[in-house]
GROMACS .gro file of C-alpha atoms in nm:
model
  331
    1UNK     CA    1   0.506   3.495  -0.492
    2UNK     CA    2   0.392   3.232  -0.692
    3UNK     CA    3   0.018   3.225  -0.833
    4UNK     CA    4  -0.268   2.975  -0.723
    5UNK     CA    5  -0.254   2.888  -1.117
    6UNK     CA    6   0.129   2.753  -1.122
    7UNK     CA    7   0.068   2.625  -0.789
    8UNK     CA    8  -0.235   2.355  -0.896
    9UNK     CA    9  -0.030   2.287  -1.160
   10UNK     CA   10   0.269   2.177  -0.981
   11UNK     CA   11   0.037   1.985  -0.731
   12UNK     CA   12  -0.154   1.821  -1.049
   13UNK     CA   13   0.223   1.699  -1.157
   14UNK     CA   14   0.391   1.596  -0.859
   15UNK     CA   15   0.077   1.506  -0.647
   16UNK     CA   16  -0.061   1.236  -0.905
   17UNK     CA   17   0.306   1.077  -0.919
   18UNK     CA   18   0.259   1.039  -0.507
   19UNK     CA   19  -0.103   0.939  -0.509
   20UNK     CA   20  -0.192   0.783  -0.868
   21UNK     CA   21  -0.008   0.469  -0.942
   22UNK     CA   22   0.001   0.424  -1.309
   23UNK     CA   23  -0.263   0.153  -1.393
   24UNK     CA   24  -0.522   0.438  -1.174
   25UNK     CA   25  -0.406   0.719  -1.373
   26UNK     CA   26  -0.497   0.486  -1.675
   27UNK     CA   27  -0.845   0.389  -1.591
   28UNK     CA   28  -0.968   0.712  -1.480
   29UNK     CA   29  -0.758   0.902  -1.735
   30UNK     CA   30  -1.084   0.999  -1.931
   31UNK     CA   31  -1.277   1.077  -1.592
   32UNK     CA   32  -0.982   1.309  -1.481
   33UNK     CA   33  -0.890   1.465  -1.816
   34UNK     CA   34  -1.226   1.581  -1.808
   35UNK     CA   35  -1.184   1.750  -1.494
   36UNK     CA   36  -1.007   2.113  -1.459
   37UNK     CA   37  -0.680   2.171  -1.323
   38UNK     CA   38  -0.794   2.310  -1.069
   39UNK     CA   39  -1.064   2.034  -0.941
   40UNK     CA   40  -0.782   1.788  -0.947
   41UNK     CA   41  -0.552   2.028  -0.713
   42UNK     CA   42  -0.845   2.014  -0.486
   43UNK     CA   43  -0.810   1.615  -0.491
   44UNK     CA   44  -0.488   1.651  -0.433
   45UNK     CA   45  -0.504   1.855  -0.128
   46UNK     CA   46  -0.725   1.656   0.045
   47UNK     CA   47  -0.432   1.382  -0.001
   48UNK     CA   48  -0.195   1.582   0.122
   49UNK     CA   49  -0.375   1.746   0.446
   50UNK     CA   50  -0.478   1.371   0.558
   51UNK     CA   51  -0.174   1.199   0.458
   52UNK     CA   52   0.049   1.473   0.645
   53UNK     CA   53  -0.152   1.676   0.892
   54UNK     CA   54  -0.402   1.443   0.962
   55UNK     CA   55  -0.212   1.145   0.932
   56UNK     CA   56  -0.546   0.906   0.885
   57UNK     CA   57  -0.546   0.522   0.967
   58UNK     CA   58  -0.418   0.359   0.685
   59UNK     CA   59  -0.622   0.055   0.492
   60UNK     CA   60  -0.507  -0.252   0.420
   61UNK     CA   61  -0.603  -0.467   0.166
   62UNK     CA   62  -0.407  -0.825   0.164
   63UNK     CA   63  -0.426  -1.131  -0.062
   64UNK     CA   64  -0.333  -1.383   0.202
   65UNK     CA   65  -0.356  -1.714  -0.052
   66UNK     CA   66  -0.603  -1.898  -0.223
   67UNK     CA   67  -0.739  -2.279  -0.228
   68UNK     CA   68  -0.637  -2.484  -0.498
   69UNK     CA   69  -0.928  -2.704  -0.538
   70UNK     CA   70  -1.263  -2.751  -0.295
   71UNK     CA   71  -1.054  -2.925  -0.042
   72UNK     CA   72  -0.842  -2.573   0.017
   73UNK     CA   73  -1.140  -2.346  -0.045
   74UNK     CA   74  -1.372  -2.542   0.218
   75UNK     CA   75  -1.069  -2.547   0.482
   76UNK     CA   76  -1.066  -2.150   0.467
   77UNK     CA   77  -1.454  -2.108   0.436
   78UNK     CA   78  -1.401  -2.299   0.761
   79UNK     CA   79  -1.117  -2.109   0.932
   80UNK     CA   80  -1.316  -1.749   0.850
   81UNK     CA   81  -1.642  -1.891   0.971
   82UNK     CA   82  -1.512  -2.069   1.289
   83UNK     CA   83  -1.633  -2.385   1.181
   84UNK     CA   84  -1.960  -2.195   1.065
   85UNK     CA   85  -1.994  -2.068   1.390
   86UNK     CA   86  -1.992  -1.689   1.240
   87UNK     CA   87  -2.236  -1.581   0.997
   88UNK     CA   88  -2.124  -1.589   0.682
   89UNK     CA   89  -2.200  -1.328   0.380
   90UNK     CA   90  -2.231  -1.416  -0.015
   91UNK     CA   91  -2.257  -1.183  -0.337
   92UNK     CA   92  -2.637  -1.201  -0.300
   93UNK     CA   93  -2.625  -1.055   0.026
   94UNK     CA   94  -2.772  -1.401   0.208
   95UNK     CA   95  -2.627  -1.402   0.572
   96UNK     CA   96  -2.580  -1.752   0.654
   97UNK     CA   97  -2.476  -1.968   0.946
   98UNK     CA   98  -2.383  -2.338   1.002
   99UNK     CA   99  -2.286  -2.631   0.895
  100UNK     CA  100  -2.497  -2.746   0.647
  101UNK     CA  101  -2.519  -2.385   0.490
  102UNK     CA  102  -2.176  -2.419   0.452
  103UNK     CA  103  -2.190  -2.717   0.269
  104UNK     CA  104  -2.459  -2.625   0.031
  105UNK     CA  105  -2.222  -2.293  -0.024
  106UNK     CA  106  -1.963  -2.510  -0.135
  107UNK     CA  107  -2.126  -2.720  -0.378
  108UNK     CA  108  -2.257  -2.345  -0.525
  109UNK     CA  109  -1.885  -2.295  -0.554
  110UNK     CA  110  -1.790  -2.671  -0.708
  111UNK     CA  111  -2.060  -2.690  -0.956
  112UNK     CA  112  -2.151  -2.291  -1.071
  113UNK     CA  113  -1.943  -2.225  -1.412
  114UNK     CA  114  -1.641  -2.463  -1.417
  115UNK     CA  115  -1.638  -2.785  -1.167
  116UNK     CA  116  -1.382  -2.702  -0.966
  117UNK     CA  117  -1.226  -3.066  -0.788
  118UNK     CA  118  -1.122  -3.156  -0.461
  119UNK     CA  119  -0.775  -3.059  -0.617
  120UNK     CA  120  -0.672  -2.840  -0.885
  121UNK     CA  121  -0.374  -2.714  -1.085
  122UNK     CA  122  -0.443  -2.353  -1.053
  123UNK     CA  123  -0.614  -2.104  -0.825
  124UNK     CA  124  -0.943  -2.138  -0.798
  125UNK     CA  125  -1.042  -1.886  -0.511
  126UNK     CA  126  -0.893  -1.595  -0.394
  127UNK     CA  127  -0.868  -1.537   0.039
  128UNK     CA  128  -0.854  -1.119   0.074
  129UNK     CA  129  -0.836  -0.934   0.378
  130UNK     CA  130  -0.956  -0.579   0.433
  131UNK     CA  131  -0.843  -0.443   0.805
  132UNK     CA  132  -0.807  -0.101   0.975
  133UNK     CA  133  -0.618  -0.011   1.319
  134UNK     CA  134  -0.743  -0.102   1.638
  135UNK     CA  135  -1.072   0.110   1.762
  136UNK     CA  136  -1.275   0.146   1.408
  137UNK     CA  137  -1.588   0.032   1.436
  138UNK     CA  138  -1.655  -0.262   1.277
  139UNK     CA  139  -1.998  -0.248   1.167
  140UNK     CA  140  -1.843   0.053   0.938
  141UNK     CA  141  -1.529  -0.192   0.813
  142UNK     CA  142  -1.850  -0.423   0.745
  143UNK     CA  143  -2.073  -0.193   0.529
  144UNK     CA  144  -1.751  -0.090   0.373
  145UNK     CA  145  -1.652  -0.418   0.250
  146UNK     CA  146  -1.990  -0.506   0.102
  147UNK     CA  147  -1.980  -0.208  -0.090
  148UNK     CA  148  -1.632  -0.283  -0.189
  149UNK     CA  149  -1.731  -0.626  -0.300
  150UNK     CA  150  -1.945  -0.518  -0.507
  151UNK     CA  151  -1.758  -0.286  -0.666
  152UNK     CA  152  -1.447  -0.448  -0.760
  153UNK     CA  153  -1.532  -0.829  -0.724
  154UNK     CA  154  -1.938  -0.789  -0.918
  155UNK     CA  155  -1.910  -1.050  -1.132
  156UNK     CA  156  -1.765  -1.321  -0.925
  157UNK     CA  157  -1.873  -1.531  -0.621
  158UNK     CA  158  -1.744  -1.437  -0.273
  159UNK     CA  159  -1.847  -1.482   0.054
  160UNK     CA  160  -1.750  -1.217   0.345
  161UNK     CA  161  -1.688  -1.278   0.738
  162UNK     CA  162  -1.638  -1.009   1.009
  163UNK     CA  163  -1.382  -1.045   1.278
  164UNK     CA  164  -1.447  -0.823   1.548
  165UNK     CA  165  -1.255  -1.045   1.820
  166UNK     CA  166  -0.926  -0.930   1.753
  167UNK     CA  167  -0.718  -0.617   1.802
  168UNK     CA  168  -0.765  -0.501   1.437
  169UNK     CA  169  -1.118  -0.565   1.296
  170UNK     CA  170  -1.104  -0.720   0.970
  171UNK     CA  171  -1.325  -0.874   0.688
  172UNK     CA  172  -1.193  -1.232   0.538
  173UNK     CA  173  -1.348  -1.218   0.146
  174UNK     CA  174  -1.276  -1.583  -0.038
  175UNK     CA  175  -1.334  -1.496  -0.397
  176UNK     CA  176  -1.452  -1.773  -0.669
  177UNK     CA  177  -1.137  -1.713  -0.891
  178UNK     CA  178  -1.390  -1.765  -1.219
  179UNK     CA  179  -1.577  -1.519  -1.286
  180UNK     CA  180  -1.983  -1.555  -1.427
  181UNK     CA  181  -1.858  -1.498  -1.759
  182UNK     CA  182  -1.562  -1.731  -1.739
  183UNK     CA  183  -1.275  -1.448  -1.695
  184UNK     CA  184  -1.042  -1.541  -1.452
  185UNK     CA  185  -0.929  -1.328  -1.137
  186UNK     CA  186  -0.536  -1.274  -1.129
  187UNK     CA  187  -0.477  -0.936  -0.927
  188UNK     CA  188  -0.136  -0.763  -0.974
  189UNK     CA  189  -0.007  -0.515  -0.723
  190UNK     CA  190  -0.127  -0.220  -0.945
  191UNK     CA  191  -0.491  -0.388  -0.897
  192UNK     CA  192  -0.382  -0.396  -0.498
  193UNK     CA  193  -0.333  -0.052  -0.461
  194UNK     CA  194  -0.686   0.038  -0.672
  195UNK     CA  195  -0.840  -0.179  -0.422
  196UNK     CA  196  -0.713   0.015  -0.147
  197UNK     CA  197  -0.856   0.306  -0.302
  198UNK     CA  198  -1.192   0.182  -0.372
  199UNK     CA  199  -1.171   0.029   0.012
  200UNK     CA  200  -1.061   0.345   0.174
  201UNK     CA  201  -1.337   0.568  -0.011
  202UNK     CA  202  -1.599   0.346   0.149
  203UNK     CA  203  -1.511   0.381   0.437
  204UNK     CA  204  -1.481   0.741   0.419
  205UNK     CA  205  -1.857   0.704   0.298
  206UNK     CA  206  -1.944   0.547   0.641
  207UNK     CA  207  -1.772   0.868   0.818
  208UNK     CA  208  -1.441   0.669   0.876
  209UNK     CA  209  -1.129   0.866   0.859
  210UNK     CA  210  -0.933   0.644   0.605
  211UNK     CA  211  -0.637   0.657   0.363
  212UNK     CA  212  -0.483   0.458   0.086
  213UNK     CA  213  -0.143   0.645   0.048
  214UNK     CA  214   0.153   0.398  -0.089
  215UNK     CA  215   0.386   0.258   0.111
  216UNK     CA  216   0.651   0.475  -0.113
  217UNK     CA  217   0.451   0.800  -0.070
  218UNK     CA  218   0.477   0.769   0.323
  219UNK     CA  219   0.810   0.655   0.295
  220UNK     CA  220   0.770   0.360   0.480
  221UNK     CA  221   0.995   0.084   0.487
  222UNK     CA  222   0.800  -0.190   0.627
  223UNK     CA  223   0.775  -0.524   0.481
  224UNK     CA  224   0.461  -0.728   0.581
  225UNK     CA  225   0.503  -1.099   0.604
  226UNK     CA  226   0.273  -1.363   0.444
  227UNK     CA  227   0.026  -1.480   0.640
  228UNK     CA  228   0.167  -1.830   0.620
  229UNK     CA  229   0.480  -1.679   0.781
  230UNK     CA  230   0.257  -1.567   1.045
  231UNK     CA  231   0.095  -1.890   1.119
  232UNK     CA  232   0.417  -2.056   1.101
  233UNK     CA  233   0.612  -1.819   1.329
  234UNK     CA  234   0.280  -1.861   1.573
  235UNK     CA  235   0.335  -2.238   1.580
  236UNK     CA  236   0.703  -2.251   1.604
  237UNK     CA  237   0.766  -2.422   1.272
  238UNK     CA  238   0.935  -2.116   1.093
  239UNK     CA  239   1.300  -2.179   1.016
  240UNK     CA  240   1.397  -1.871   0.885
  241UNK     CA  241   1.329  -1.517   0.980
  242UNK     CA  242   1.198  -1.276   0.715
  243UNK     CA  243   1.306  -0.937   0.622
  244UNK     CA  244   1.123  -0.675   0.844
  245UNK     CA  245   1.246  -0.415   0.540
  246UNK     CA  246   1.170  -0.390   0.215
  247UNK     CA  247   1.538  -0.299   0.005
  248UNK     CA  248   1.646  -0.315  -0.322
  249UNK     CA  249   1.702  -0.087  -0.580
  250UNK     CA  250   1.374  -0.068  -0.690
  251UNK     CA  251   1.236  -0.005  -0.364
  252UNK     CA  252   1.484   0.278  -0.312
  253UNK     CA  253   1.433   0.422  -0.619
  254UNK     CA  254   1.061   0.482  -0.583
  255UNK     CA  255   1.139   0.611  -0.226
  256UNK     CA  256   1.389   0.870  -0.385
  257UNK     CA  257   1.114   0.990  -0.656
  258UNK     CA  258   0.855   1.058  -0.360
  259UNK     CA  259   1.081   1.278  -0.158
  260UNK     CA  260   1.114   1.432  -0.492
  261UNK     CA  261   0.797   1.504  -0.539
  262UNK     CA  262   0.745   1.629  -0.153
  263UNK     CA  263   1.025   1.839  -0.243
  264UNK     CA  264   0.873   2.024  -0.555
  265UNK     CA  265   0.523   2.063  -0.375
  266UNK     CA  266   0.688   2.149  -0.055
  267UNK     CA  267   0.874   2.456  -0.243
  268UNK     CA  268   0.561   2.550  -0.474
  269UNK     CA  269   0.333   2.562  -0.167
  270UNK     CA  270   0.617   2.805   0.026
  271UNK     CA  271   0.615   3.065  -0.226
  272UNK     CA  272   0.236   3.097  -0.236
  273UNK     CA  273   0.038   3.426  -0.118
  274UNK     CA  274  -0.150   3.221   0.077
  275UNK     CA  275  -0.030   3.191   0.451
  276UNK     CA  276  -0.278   2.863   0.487
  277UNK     CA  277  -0.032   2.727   0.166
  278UNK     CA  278   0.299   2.864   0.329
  279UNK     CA  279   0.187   2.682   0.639
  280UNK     CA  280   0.085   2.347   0.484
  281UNK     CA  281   0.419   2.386   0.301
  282UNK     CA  282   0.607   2.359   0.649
  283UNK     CA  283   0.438   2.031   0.723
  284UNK     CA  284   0.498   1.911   0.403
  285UNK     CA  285   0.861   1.962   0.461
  286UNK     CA  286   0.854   1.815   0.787
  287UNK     CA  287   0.646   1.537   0.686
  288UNK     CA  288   0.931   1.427   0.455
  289UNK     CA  289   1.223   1.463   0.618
  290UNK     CA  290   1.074   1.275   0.906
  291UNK     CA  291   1.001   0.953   0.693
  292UNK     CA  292   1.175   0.687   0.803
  293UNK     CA  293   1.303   0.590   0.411
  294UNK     CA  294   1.421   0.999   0.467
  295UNK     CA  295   1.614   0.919   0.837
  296UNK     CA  296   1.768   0.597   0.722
  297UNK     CA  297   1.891   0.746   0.382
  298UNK     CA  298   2.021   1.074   0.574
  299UNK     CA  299   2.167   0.825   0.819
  300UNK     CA  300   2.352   0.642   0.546
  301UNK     CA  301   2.485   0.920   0.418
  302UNK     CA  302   2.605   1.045   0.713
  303UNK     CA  303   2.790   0.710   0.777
  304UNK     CA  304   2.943   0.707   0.462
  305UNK     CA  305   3.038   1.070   0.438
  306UNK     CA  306   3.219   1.006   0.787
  307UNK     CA  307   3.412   0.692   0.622
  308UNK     CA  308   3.545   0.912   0.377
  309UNK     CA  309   3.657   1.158   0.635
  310UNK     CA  310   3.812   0.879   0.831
  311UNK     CA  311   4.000   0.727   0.490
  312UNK     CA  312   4.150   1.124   0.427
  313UNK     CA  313   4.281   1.155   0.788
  314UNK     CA  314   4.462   0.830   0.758
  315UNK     CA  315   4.647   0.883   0.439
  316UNK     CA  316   4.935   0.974   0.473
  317UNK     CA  317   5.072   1.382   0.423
  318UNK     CA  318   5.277   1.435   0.099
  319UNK     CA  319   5.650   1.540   0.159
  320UNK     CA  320   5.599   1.875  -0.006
  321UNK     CA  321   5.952   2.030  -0.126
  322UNK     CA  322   6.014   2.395  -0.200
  323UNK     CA  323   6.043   2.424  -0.564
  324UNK     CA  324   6.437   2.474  -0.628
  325UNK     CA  325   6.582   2.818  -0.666
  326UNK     CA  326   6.720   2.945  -1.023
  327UNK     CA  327   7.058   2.967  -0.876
  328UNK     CA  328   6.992   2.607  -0.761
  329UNK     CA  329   6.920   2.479  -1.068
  330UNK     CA  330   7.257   2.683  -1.243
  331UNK     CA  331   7.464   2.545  -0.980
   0.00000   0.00000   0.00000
């Protein structure tokens, strides 16, 4: 049996590779070093037990454009506010409605740090969704998205709408790409997945069951289209089809290392004392095989191993002689 000692360890090692990308692991590296082995196993088990026995909503955090000059920024303070028909929340926490408050919001935005024009070169806002599944309450996705804005997004200017209309409640955010202190916004997909975190442990503050696992780490294969390929596809004027699938080597690749990692938590957790780890270490197991990036690559190999079998049956048999006698070979 193998002791609750190795067994943290091996879920500090493989667990942070599934639940820490790297650019997390380096901004909390002080915070975490700091912490015992054996308070970040704990961590680590709560991932596991609501990623694979609990299986709870995933959060999504999108970046669905941004205006390039007032003209763009207006037309989406527009679309999230229903031509200012919804109230409308900035950094300050003002709740606002109307017209005119939406104008006055706008020349905030042209004229606070950098005059932005009706056009622009670059980015100057940011549009950012934050959604959960159908039947959260939205009030909660609300209170979690204030708190999130003022977490990750303090120093800039943002304003915040609730849709509670549709089948998954959301909050639009358009961000003032310019921050008070002139630095620029420009998140990566590293920053994406920290502000699913940050997102997801709101909401958990607000009693919702939420998650922020990686698209890798659940093995998913998904590819979600840009909202402008929504629109489009809504209005008929989408020529060609996207990809439903992310593929690609890379894609693969980090899809291989997470059953990986399943694997070696999946066999630590079986040879524990502990029938509650044993258990858990059946889920895991099951959990991972069941994956669709884990059916599709067993599937694959299946077709490939039955090509082979298919190429061997049709060759041809080798005429096989009887090696000649010594009397043969004197004669």
């Amino acid at each position: 049996m193998t002791t609750g000692r190795s067994i943290d360890g091996v879920l500090v090692q493989w667990g942070e590779r599934l639940f820490y990308p790297a650019n997390h692991r380096a901004k909390t590296a002080q915070s975490r070093t700091a912490a015992s082995v054996r308070q970040r196993a704990i961590a680590i088990r709560a991932r596991i037990q609501a990623t694979v026995v609990r299986r709870a909503p995933q959060v999504m955090v999108k970046v669905t454009g941004g205006g390039r000059g007032m003209a763009a920024i207006v037309a989406h303070l527009r679309y999230i506010s229903r031509a200012a028909r919804l109230p409308f929340e900035d950094d300050r926490g003002a709740v606002r409605e109307g017209k005119q408050a939406l104008r006055d919001l706008a020349e905030q935005w042209r004229y606070g740090g950098s005059f932005i024009g009706d056009t622009s070169p670059r980015r100057e806002a940011f549009n950012i969704m934050l959604s959960m599944p159908s039947g959260t309450d939205p009030l909660s996705i609300q209170r979690a998205a204030r708190e999130f804005a003022e977490t990750e997004l303090a120093d800039h200017r943002y304003v915040m709408v609730l849709h509670d209309h549709q089948a998954n409640p959301h909050v639009h955010l358009s961000v003032r790409a310019e921050s008070r202190f002139g630095k620029r916004l420009n998140p990566r997909k590293a920053d994406l997945q920290r502000w699913r975190e940050t997102f997801a442990e709101k909401l958990r503050g607000w009693g919702v069951d939420a998650e922020a696992t990686r698209q890798a780490t659940r093995g998913q294969l998904r590819n979600y289209e840009s909202l402008w390929r929504v629109k489009a596809t809504e209005q008929g004027r989408l020529n060609t089809p996207g990809n439903p699938s992310k593929s690609g080597p890379r894609s693969e690749r980090s899809r291989q290392q997470a059953i990986i990692a399943w694997a070696h938590i999946a066999h630590s957790l079986a040879g524990s004392e502990d029938a509650e780890d044993r258990a858990l270490a059946h889920r895991v197991d099951r959990y991972a095989r069941s994956t669709p990036f884990a059916v599709e690559y067993t599937r694959r190999l299946d077709k490939r191993q039955e090509r082979t079998q298919q190429i061997i049956d049709r060759k041809p048999a080798r005429d096989v002689r009887p090696a000649p006698r010594d009397m043969d070979i004197q004669r």
